N, C-alpha and C. Protein backbone atom coordinates (compact mmCIF):
# COMPACT_ATOMS: atom_id res chain seq x y z
N MET A 1 36.63 -76.68 -9.52
CA MET A 1 35.68 -77.32 -8.43
C MET A 1 36.08 -77.26 -6.86
N ILE A 2 34.95 -77.24 -6.62
CA ILE A 2 35.13 -77.37 -4.88
C ILE A 2 34.65 -78.22 -4.23
N THR A 3 35.19 -78.89 -3.27
CA THR A 3 35.06 -80.47 -2.45
C THR A 3 34.15 -80.02 -1.42
N TYR A 4 33.17 -80.56 -1.32
CA TYR A 4 31.95 -80.28 0.07
C TYR A 4 31.85 -81.64 0.49
N VAL A 5 31.18 -81.55 1.47
CA VAL A 5 30.33 -82.91 2.54
C VAL A 5 29.57 -82.00 2.79
N ALA A 6 28.03 -82.68 2.56
CA ALA A 6 26.87 -82.09 3.13
C ALA A 6 26.46 -83.16 3.91
N LEU A 7 25.86 -82.25 5.08
CA LEU A 7 25.62 -83.51 6.36
C LEU A 7 24.52 -83.01 6.55
N LEU A 8 23.36 -84.26 6.45
CA LEU A 8 21.90 -84.55 6.77
C LEU A 8 21.86 -84.81 8.53
N ARG A 9 21.16 -84.03 8.83
CA ARG A 9 20.42 -84.08 10.30
C ARG A 9 19.28 -85.36 10.59
N GLY A 10 19.47 -86.14 11.00
CA GLY A 10 18.02 -87.01 11.59
C GLY A 10 17.83 -87.88 10.26
N ILE A 11 18.47 -88.25 9.00
CA ILE A 11 17.46 -89.51 9.02
C ILE A 11 17.93 -90.65 9.18
N ASN A 12 17.31 -91.85 8.80
CA ASN A 12 17.45 -93.13 8.77
C ASN A 12 18.00 -93.52 10.47
N VAL A 13 16.97 -92.63 10.92
CA VAL A 13 17.57 -93.04 12.35
C VAL A 13 16.22 -93.63 13.26
N ALA A 14 15.69 -94.86 13.80
CA ALA A 14 14.73 -95.83 14.13
C ALA A 14 13.42 -95.67 13.15
N GLY A 15 14.29 -95.53 11.95
CA GLY A 15 12.81 -96.10 10.84
C GLY A 15 12.92 -94.77 10.63
N GLN A 16 13.01 -93.50 10.74
CA GLN A 16 11.95 -92.34 10.75
C GLN A 16 13.29 -91.48 9.42
N LYS A 17 12.41 -91.01 8.85
CA LYS A 17 13.23 -89.83 7.49
C LYS A 17 13.93 -90.61 6.91
N LYS A 18 13.60 -92.08 6.36
CA LYS A 18 14.30 -92.53 5.03
C LYS A 18 14.84 -92.38 4.19
N VAL A 19 16.04 -92.36 3.60
CA VAL A 19 16.70 -91.85 2.49
C VAL A 19 17.54 -92.62 1.94
N PRO A 20 17.35 -93.34 1.46
CA PRO A 20 18.17 -94.97 1.05
C PRO A 20 19.38 -94.00 0.04
N MET A 21 20.47 -94.45 0.65
CA MET A 21 21.90 -93.94 0.18
C MET A 21 22.19 -93.92 -1.70
N ALA A 22 21.44 -94.88 -2.16
CA ALA A 22 21.30 -95.07 -3.90
C ALA A 22 20.73 -94.07 -4.59
N GLU A 23 19.76 -93.00 -3.45
CA GLU A 23 18.30 -92.22 -4.18
C GLU A 23 18.90 -91.05 -3.84
N LEU A 24 19.58 -90.96 -2.61
CA LEU A 24 20.60 -89.57 -2.40
C LEU A 24 21.35 -89.34 -2.99
N ARG A 25 22.40 -90.16 -3.58
CA ARG A 25 23.09 -90.25 -4.79
C ARG A 25 22.84 -89.86 -5.91
N ALA A 26 21.80 -90.08 -6.17
CA ALA A 26 20.83 -90.12 -7.61
C ALA A 26 20.81 -88.32 -7.43
N LEU A 27 20.04 -88.30 -6.40
CA LEU A 27 19.23 -86.96 -6.57
C LEU A 27 20.30 -85.88 -6.50
N MET A 28 21.29 -86.08 -6.03
CA MET A 28 22.63 -84.97 -5.79
C MET A 28 22.98 -85.09 -7.40
N ASN A 29 23.16 -85.85 -7.97
CA ASN A 29 23.26 -86.13 -9.56
C ASN A 29 22.35 -85.49 -10.34
N GLU A 30 21.18 -84.78 -10.15
CA GLU A 30 20.56 -84.40 -10.51
C GLU A 30 20.44 -83.33 -10.63
N LEU A 31 21.22 -82.85 -9.21
CA LEU A 31 21.43 -81.41 -9.09
C LEU A 31 22.21 -80.75 -9.59
N SER A 32 23.02 -82.21 -10.20
CA SER A 32 24.27 -81.18 -11.18
C SER A 32 25.25 -81.80 -10.06
N PHE A 33 25.56 -81.82 -9.53
CA PHE A 33 27.18 -82.35 -8.40
C PHE A 33 27.76 -83.12 -8.66
N LYS A 34 29.14 -83.20 -8.91
CA LYS A 34 29.84 -84.34 -9.53
C LYS A 34 30.47 -85.43 -8.30
N ASN A 35 31.13 -86.62 -8.83
CA ASN A 35 31.67 -86.87 -7.82
C ASN A 35 30.93 -87.40 -6.48
N VAL A 36 29.61 -87.64 -6.57
CA VAL A 36 29.06 -87.75 -5.85
C VAL A 36 29.49 -89.34 -4.85
N GLN A 37 29.62 -89.26 -3.79
CA GLN A 37 29.50 -90.15 -2.68
C GLN A 37 28.88 -89.95 -1.37
N THR A 38 28.36 -91.13 -0.87
CA THR A 38 27.54 -90.95 0.18
C THR A 38 28.67 -92.16 0.92
N TYR A 39 28.30 -91.77 2.65
CA TYR A 39 29.53 -92.41 4.02
C TYR A 39 27.95 -93.02 4.55
N ILE A 40 27.98 -94.37 4.56
CA ILE A 40 27.38 -94.51 6.11
C ILE A 40 25.65 -94.87 5.38
N GLN A 41 24.94 -94.70 6.24
CA GLN A 41 23.56 -94.63 6.27
C GLN A 41 23.21 -93.18 6.65
N SER A 42 23.92 -92.71 7.56
CA SER A 42 23.34 -91.43 8.35
C SER A 42 23.60 -89.99 7.66
N GLY A 43 23.73 -89.71 6.52
CA GLY A 43 23.80 -88.68 5.64
C GLY A 43 24.93 -88.05 5.70
N ASN A 44 25.80 -88.90 5.41
CA ASN A 44 27.36 -88.17 4.47
C ASN A 44 27.56 -88.10 3.66
N VAL A 45 27.67 -86.92 2.55
CA VAL A 45 27.57 -86.86 1.24
C VAL A 45 28.68 -85.82 1.19
N VAL A 46 29.93 -86.93 0.04
CA VAL A 46 31.31 -85.62 -0.55
C VAL A 46 30.49 -85.68 -1.76
N PHE A 47 30.66 -84.28 -2.36
CA PHE A 47 30.38 -84.34 -3.73
C PHE A 47 31.93 -82.75 -4.43
N GLN A 48 31.75 -82.43 -5.53
CA GLN A 48 32.03 -81.42 -5.92
C GLN A 48 31.09 -80.64 -7.03
N THR A 49 31.86 -78.94 -7.03
CA THR A 49 30.91 -78.12 -7.52
C THR A 49 31.40 -77.02 -7.82
N SER A 50 30.96 -76.20 -8.55
CA SER A 50 31.66 -74.97 -8.65
C SER A 50 30.57 -73.88 -8.34
N GLU A 51 29.78 -74.28 -7.36
CA GLU A 51 29.04 -73.35 -6.53
C GLU A 51 30.09 -73.08 -5.86
N GLN A 52 30.28 -71.72 -4.92
CA GLN A 52 30.94 -71.35 -4.13
C GLN A 52 29.87 -71.01 -2.89
N SER A 53 29.10 -70.84 -3.04
CA SER A 53 27.86 -70.46 -2.01
C SER A 53 27.35 -71.89 -1.35
N SER A 54 27.67 -72.36 0.26
CA SER A 54 27.45 -72.94 0.90
C SER A 54 25.86 -73.16 0.98
N ALA A 55 25.34 -72.02 1.33
CA ALA A 55 23.95 -71.44 1.61
C ALA A 55 23.36 -72.17 0.53
N VAL A 56 23.67 -71.25 -0.77
CA VAL A 56 22.61 -72.24 -1.72
C VAL A 56 22.98 -73.51 -2.12
N ILE A 57 23.72 -74.35 -1.76
CA ILE A 57 24.37 -75.35 -1.97
C ILE A 57 23.57 -76.24 -0.51
N GLU A 58 23.21 -75.75 0.38
CA GLU A 58 22.21 -76.73 1.65
C GLU A 58 20.90 -76.03 1.04
N ARG A 59 20.50 -74.96 0.36
CA ARG A 59 19.18 -74.87 0.31
C ARG A 59 18.40 -75.89 -1.22
N LYS A 60 19.40 -75.85 -1.92
CA LYS A 60 19.13 -76.53 -3.07
C LYS A 60 18.87 -78.12 -2.65
N ILE A 61 19.79 -78.87 -1.91
CA ILE A 61 19.88 -79.77 -1.23
C ILE A 61 18.28 -80.01 -0.83
N SER A 62 18.30 -79.49 0.06
CA SER A 62 17.20 -79.56 1.25
C SER A 62 15.82 -79.31 0.77
N GLU A 63 15.44 -78.40 -0.27
CA GLU A 63 14.44 -78.36 -1.09
C GLU A 63 14.39 -79.82 -1.66
N ALA A 64 15.31 -80.39 -2.64
CA ALA A 64 15.35 -81.57 -3.53
C ALA A 64 14.84 -82.58 -2.68
N ILE A 65 15.03 -82.88 -1.50
CA ILE A 65 14.83 -83.54 -0.59
C ILE A 65 13.49 -84.01 -0.06
N GLN A 66 13.17 -82.34 0.10
CA GLN A 66 11.85 -82.18 0.63
C GLN A 66 10.48 -82.95 -0.85
N ASN A 67 11.12 -82.12 -1.51
CA ASN A 67 10.35 -82.15 -3.04
C ASN A 67 10.16 -83.44 -3.21
N THR A 68 11.18 -84.94 -2.87
CA THR A 68 11.61 -86.14 -3.46
C THR A 68 10.89 -86.97 -2.01
N PHE A 69 11.25 -86.75 -1.46
CA PHE A 69 11.08 -87.67 0.00
C PHE A 69 9.81 -86.97 1.02
N HIS A 70 9.13 -85.80 0.91
CA HIS A 70 8.27 -85.31 1.17
C HIS A 70 8.18 -85.03 2.91
N PHE A 71 9.73 -84.45 3.42
CA PHE A 71 10.13 -84.30 4.69
C PHE A 71 11.15 -83.29 4.97
N GLU A 72 10.87 -82.62 5.94
CA GLU A 72 12.29 -81.40 5.95
C GLU A 72 13.50 -82.24 6.62
N VAL A 73 14.55 -81.87 6.11
CA VAL A 73 15.98 -82.23 6.52
C VAL A 73 16.85 -80.61 6.48
N PRO A 74 17.38 -80.66 8.03
CA PRO A 74 18.31 -80.02 8.02
C PRO A 74 19.55 -80.02 7.22
N VAL A 75 19.89 -79.66 6.48
CA VAL A 75 21.52 -79.73 5.45
C VAL A 75 22.53 -78.94 6.09
N LEU A 76 23.79 -79.47 6.31
CA LEU A 76 24.67 -78.45 6.93
C LEU A 76 25.85 -78.44 5.84
N VAL A 77 26.19 -78.26 4.94
CA VAL A 77 27.66 -77.92 4.31
C VAL A 77 29.01 -77.39 4.19
N LYS A 78 29.77 -77.40 4.30
CA LYS A 78 31.27 -77.49 4.62
C LYS A 78 31.92 -78.00 3.79
N THR A 79 33.27 -76.84 3.51
CA THR A 79 33.94 -76.99 2.32
C THR A 79 35.04 -78.54 2.84
N TYR A 80 35.59 -79.14 2.41
CA TYR A 80 36.91 -79.98 2.53
C TYR A 80 37.91 -79.28 3.67
N SER A 81 37.99 -78.26 3.16
CA SER A 81 39.11 -77.14 4.04
C SER A 81 38.58 -76.94 5.65
N GLU A 82 37.30 -76.34 5.50
CA GLU A 82 36.64 -76.03 6.70
C GLU A 82 36.75 -77.29 7.52
N LEU A 83 35.97 -78.68 7.17
CA LEU A 83 35.72 -79.81 7.43
C LEU A 83 37.48 -79.96 8.11
N GLN A 84 38.64 -79.81 7.76
CA GLN A 84 39.42 -80.33 7.80
C GLN A 84 39.98 -79.55 9.15
N THR A 85 39.88 -78.16 9.16
CA THR A 85 40.34 -77.03 9.72
C THR A 85 39.73 -77.14 11.36
N ILE A 86 38.00 -78.21 11.52
CA ILE A 86 37.43 -78.43 12.57
C ILE A 86 38.34 -79.67 13.05
N LEU A 87 38.73 -80.42 12.30
CA LEU A 87 39.32 -81.44 12.89
C LEU A 87 40.51 -81.44 13.69
N GLU A 88 41.23 -80.67 12.87
CA GLU A 88 42.43 -80.59 13.73
C GLU A 88 43.02 -79.12 14.67
N ALA A 89 41.37 -78.50 14.71
CA ALA A 89 41.77 -77.84 15.97
C ALA A 89 41.16 -78.32 17.36
N ASN A 90 41.04 -79.42 17.33
CA ASN A 90 39.86 -80.01 18.13
C ASN A 90 40.66 -79.67 19.37
N PRO A 91 40.41 -79.04 20.70
CA PRO A 91 41.36 -78.32 21.56
C PRO A 91 40.81 -79.04 22.81
N LEU A 92 40.47 -80.70 22.99
CA LEU A 92 40.51 -81.44 24.00
C LEU A 92 41.46 -82.03 24.06
N ASP A 93 41.76 -82.56 25.25
CA ASP A 93 43.26 -83.35 25.27
C ASP A 93 43.57 -84.16 24.40
N LYS A 94 45.27 -84.25 24.12
CA LYS A 94 44.91 -85.79 23.20
C LYS A 94 44.63 -87.10 23.54
N ALA A 95 44.36 -87.43 24.85
CA ALA A 95 43.92 -88.65 25.02
C ALA A 95 42.72 -88.70 24.81
N GLN A 96 42.06 -87.70 24.74
CA GLN A 96 40.34 -87.56 24.11
C GLN A 96 40.06 -87.61 22.76
N PHE A 97 40.95 -87.36 21.61
CA PHE A 97 40.89 -87.19 20.38
C PHE A 97 39.95 -88.40 19.86
N GLU A 98 40.33 -89.18 20.03
CA GLU A 98 39.67 -90.59 18.99
C GLU A 98 38.27 -91.04 19.69
N SER A 99 37.73 -90.44 21.10
CA SER A 99 36.62 -90.51 21.34
C SER A 99 35.59 -89.48 21.68
N THR A 100 35.91 -88.31 20.33
CA THR A 100 35.55 -86.85 20.18
C THR A 100 34.51 -87.08 19.46
N TYR A 101 33.67 -86.28 19.76
CA TYR A 101 32.15 -86.23 18.96
C TYR A 101 32.23 -84.51 18.13
N PHE A 102 31.83 -84.32 17.29
CA PHE A 102 32.29 -82.50 16.68
C PHE A 102 30.77 -82.36 16.36
N THR A 103 30.15 -81.62 17.39
CA THR A 103 28.47 -81.01 17.00
C THR A 103 29.20 -79.68 16.10
N LEU A 104 29.02 -80.42 14.72
CA LEU A 104 29.25 -79.15 14.33
C LEU A 104 27.31 -78.06 13.67
N LEU A 105 28.21 -76.58 13.93
CA LEU A 105 26.99 -75.49 14.21
C LEU A 105 26.70 -75.39 12.83
N HIS A 106 25.39 -74.61 12.61
CA HIS A 106 24.59 -74.08 11.19
C HIS A 106 25.43 -72.64 11.22
N HIS A 107 25.49 -72.05 12.38
CA HIS A 107 25.89 -70.67 12.38
C HIS A 107 26.34 -70.64 13.73
N MET A 108 27.45 -69.36 13.70
CA MET A 108 27.95 -69.11 15.52
C MET A 108 26.60 -68.42 16.02
N PRO A 109 26.61 -69.20 17.36
CA PRO A 109 25.82 -68.95 18.74
C PRO A 109 26.02 -67.31 19.04
N SER A 110 25.19 -66.91 20.45
CA SER A 110 25.58 -66.01 20.51
C SER A 110 26.43 -65.85 21.69
N GLU A 111 27.22 -65.24 21.91
CA GLU A 111 28.24 -64.57 23.27
C GLU A 111 27.64 -65.08 24.01
N ASP A 112 26.10 -64.92 24.16
CA ASP A 112 25.64 -64.85 25.78
C ASP A 112 25.14 -66.32 25.45
N ALA A 113 24.40 -67.29 24.91
CA ALA A 113 24.60 -68.53 24.93
C ALA A 113 25.65 -69.41 24.94
N ILE A 114 26.85 -69.25 24.37
CA ILE A 114 28.20 -69.46 24.89
C ILE A 114 27.98 -69.64 25.75
N GLU A 115 28.28 -68.58 27.07
CA GLU A 115 28.40 -68.43 28.19
C GLU A 115 27.92 -69.06 28.75
N THR A 116 26.56 -68.91 28.40
CA THR A 116 25.87 -69.61 29.94
C THR A 116 25.51 -71.79 29.46
N ALA A 117 25.89 -71.59 28.32
CA ALA A 117 26.27 -73.12 28.02
C ALA A 117 27.40 -73.92 28.46
N SER A 118 28.72 -72.90 28.46
CA SER A 118 29.79 -72.95 28.95
C SER A 118 30.09 -73.34 30.67
N LYS A 119 28.80 -73.26 30.88
CA LYS A 119 28.61 -72.83 32.59
C LYS A 119 28.26 -74.43 33.25
N GLU A 120 27.55 -75.29 31.87
CA GLU A 120 26.93 -76.93 32.42
C GLU A 120 28.10 -77.66 32.70
N GLN A 121 28.16 -78.22 33.38
CA GLN A 121 29.22 -79.25 33.87
C GLN A 121 28.66 -80.72 34.20
N PHE A 122 28.76 -81.77 33.55
CA PHE A 122 28.07 -82.84 33.43
C PHE A 122 29.46 -84.27 34.34
N VAL A 123 29.10 -85.16 35.38
CA VAL A 123 30.34 -86.04 35.20
C VAL A 123 30.91 -86.94 34.54
N ASN A 124 32.08 -86.86 34.21
CA ASN A 124 32.69 -87.50 32.85
C ASN A 124 32.39 -87.25 31.38
N GLU A 125 32.25 -86.21 31.32
CA GLU A 125 31.77 -85.12 30.26
C GLU A 125 32.34 -84.05 30.19
N SER A 126 32.87 -83.44 28.81
CA SER A 126 33.51 -82.44 28.59
C SER A 126 33.39 -82.15 27.61
N PHE A 127 33.35 -80.46 26.87
CA PHE A 127 33.40 -79.93 26.11
C PHE A 127 33.64 -78.49 25.84
N LYS A 128 34.11 -78.31 24.75
CA LYS A 128 34.82 -76.81 23.94
C LYS A 128 33.95 -76.61 22.86
N ILE A 129 33.25 -74.93 23.03
CA ILE A 129 32.07 -74.81 21.94
C ILE A 129 33.29 -73.34 21.58
N THR A 130 33.39 -73.33 19.70
CA THR A 130 34.19 -72.96 19.03
C THR A 130 32.43 -71.67 18.45
N ALA A 131 33.60 -71.19 17.71
CA ALA A 131 32.23 -70.75 16.71
C ALA A 131 31.81 -71.34 15.58
N THR A 132 32.67 -72.40 15.33
CA THR A 132 31.66 -73.38 14.26
C THR A 132 31.55 -75.01 14.90
N CYS A 133 31.70 -75.30 15.68
CA CYS A 133 31.56 -76.69 16.67
C CYS A 133 31.59 -76.26 18.17
N VAL A 134 31.26 -77.70 18.27
CA VAL A 134 31.39 -78.35 19.47
C VAL A 134 31.96 -79.12 20.00
N TYR A 135 33.08 -79.29 21.00
CA TYR A 135 33.91 -80.39 20.45
C TYR A 135 33.46 -81.00 22.14
N VAL A 136 33.26 -82.33 22.12
CA VAL A 136 32.12 -83.01 22.75
C VAL A 136 33.46 -84.23 23.48
N PHE A 137 33.32 -84.76 24.35
CA PHE A 137 34.45 -85.69 25.24
C PHE A 137 33.16 -86.46 25.70
N PRO A 138 32.63 -87.55 25.77
CA PRO A 138 31.65 -88.11 26.55
C PRO A 138 32.23 -89.18 26.99
N GLY A 139 32.48 -89.21 28.49
CA GLY A 139 33.58 -90.00 29.02
C GLY A 139 32.71 -91.75 29.14
N ASN A 140 31.18 -91.19 28.77
CA ASN A 140 30.70 -93.20 29.28
C ASN A 140 30.11 -93.25 28.17
N GLY A 141 30.44 -92.49 26.68
CA GLY A 141 29.91 -93.13 25.53
C GLY A 141 28.63 -92.16 25.07
N TYR A 142 28.62 -91.45 23.94
CA TYR A 142 27.99 -91.21 23.24
C TYR A 142 26.26 -90.95 23.39
N GLY A 143 25.57 -92.15 23.91
CA GLY A 143 24.34 -92.65 24.19
C GLY A 143 23.89 -92.37 25.28
N LYS A 144 24.75 -92.18 26.19
CA LYS A 144 24.62 -91.91 27.29
C LYS A 144 25.30 -90.53 27.87
N ALA A 145 25.61 -89.23 26.90
CA ALA A 145 25.87 -88.33 27.14
C ALA A 145 24.74 -87.25 27.37
N LYS A 146 25.09 -86.39 28.33
CA LYS A 146 23.81 -85.38 28.37
C LYS A 146 24.41 -84.69 27.33
N CYS A 147 25.59 -83.91 27.01
CA CYS A 147 25.73 -83.14 26.07
C CYS A 147 25.76 -84.07 24.88
N ASN A 148 24.45 -83.59 24.67
CA ASN A 148 24.07 -84.46 23.00
C ASN A 148 23.75 -83.03 21.87
N ASN A 149 23.54 -83.49 20.75
CA ASN A 149 23.12 -82.53 19.91
C ASN A 149 22.51 -81.58 20.26
N ASN A 150 21.04 -82.66 20.85
CA ASN A 150 19.62 -81.90 21.16
C ASN A 150 20.31 -80.79 22.37
N PHE A 151 21.21 -81.21 23.17
CA PHE A 151 21.46 -80.34 24.76
C PHE A 151 21.83 -79.07 24.08
N PHE A 152 23.02 -79.21 22.94
CA PHE A 152 23.58 -78.03 22.58
C PHE A 152 22.77 -77.27 21.10
N GLU A 153 21.93 -77.94 20.75
CA GLU A 153 21.17 -76.40 19.82
C GLU A 153 20.02 -76.44 20.44
N ARG A 154 19.40 -76.88 22.25
CA ARG A 154 18.92 -76.15 23.20
C ARG A 154 19.57 -74.57 23.72
N LYS A 155 21.01 -75.19 24.05
CA LYS A 155 21.52 -73.89 25.15
C LYS A 155 21.87 -72.88 24.34
N LEU A 156 22.20 -73.35 22.82
CA LEU A 156 23.03 -72.81 22.20
C LEU A 156 21.93 -71.90 21.05
N LYS A 157 20.73 -72.32 21.23
CA LYS A 157 19.90 -71.86 19.91
C LYS A 157 20.17 -71.45 18.23
N VAL A 158 21.08 -72.46 17.80
CA VAL A 158 21.73 -72.95 16.59
C VAL A 158 21.09 -74.18 16.78
N SER A 159 20.68 -74.80 14.92
CA SER A 159 20.70 -75.98 14.44
C SER A 159 22.11 -76.45 14.12
N ALA A 160 21.94 -77.79 14.62
CA ALA A 160 23.52 -78.21 14.38
C ALA A 160 23.30 -80.09 13.88
N THR A 161 24.82 -80.51 13.74
CA THR A 161 24.50 -82.02 13.96
C THR A 161 25.98 -82.85 13.94
N THR A 162 26.02 -84.26 14.24
CA THR A 162 26.98 -84.59 15.35
C THR A 162 27.44 -85.73 14.63
N ARG A 163 28.87 -85.67 14.17
CA ARG A 163 29.54 -86.90 13.91
C ARG A 163 30.46 -87.46 15.23
N ASN A 164 31.11 -88.49 14.26
CA ASN A 164 31.87 -88.67 16.10
C ASN A 164 33.49 -89.07 14.33
N PHE A 165 34.60 -89.18 15.79
CA PHE A 165 36.10 -88.76 15.17
C PHE A 165 36.25 -89.79 13.70
N LYS A 166 35.85 -90.67 13.69
CA LYS A 166 36.16 -91.88 12.75
C LYS A 166 35.43 -91.36 11.97
N THR A 167 34.26 -91.17 11.62
CA THR A 167 33.57 -90.72 10.29
C THR A 167 33.56 -89.00 9.95
N MET A 168 34.12 -88.55 11.15
CA MET A 168 35.07 -87.14 10.42
C MET A 168 36.20 -87.62 9.32
N GLN A 169 37.13 -88.38 10.17
CA GLN A 169 38.52 -88.73 9.68
C GLN A 169 37.77 -89.50 7.76
N LYS A 170 37.08 -90.41 7.87
CA LYS A 170 36.64 -90.68 6.76
C LYS A 170 36.13 -90.04 5.71
N LEU A 171 35.35 -88.92 6.12
CA LEU A 171 34.61 -87.56 5.14
C LEU A 171 36.05 -87.18 4.12
N LEU A 172 36.64 -86.53 5.50
CA LEU A 172 38.27 -85.97 4.76
C LEU A 172 38.85 -87.00 3.80
N SER A 173 39.25 -88.37 4.48
CA SER A 173 39.84 -89.68 3.41
C SER A 173 39.02 -89.19 2.15
N LEU A 174 37.76 -88.94 2.06
CA LEU A 174 36.94 -89.46 0.74
C LEU A 174 37.25 -88.15 -0.24
N CYS A 175 37.16 -86.77 0.53
CA CYS A 175 37.57 -85.90 0.41
C CYS A 175 38.53 -85.74 -1.24
N SER A 176 39.67 -86.30 0.30
CA SER A 176 40.91 -85.74 -0.55
C SER A 176 41.73 -86.87 -1.36
N ASP A 177 40.71 -88.33 -1.45
CA ASP A 177 40.55 -88.99 -2.82
C ASP A 177 40.08 -88.40 -4.34
N LEU A 178 39.35 -87.24 -4.30
CA LEU A 178 38.20 -86.76 -5.47
C LEU A 178 39.85 -85.86 -6.35
């Protein structure tokens, strides 16, 4: 069995796209995933399956949510080891680690898009773009950051979802407990 984390983008935000976690866990169990656990209400699911294709898993979850809740939700699936590598590869200054936000990319952006986005600069904000993640330090808090998920989706032309350091650590902890 392979341990995965599914990250759902944009659910349970400001009363939109409501997906109760108990119903999400039940749905994941119906899809034959094992040891399903959710973390907070923002769409973080840890589970195990013998399926080896993240793309197949993403499609299954996305279609099941569409059929059950009647709206589309972007789904990004990473293995435990992929998520661990992303967290450990944080290129930002060590003093910024616990304030890092991880904008996880659905696929690698073009070199041109990376180059263009990398030229952007904002006061008290820094970021580093890699093939799988944009590491963001929002000096004045993520809620006020110009370098947010929407900014990177627009600039990089890639679907993405963002999690903070604490959530990334918790997800890895849940994975290691399986």
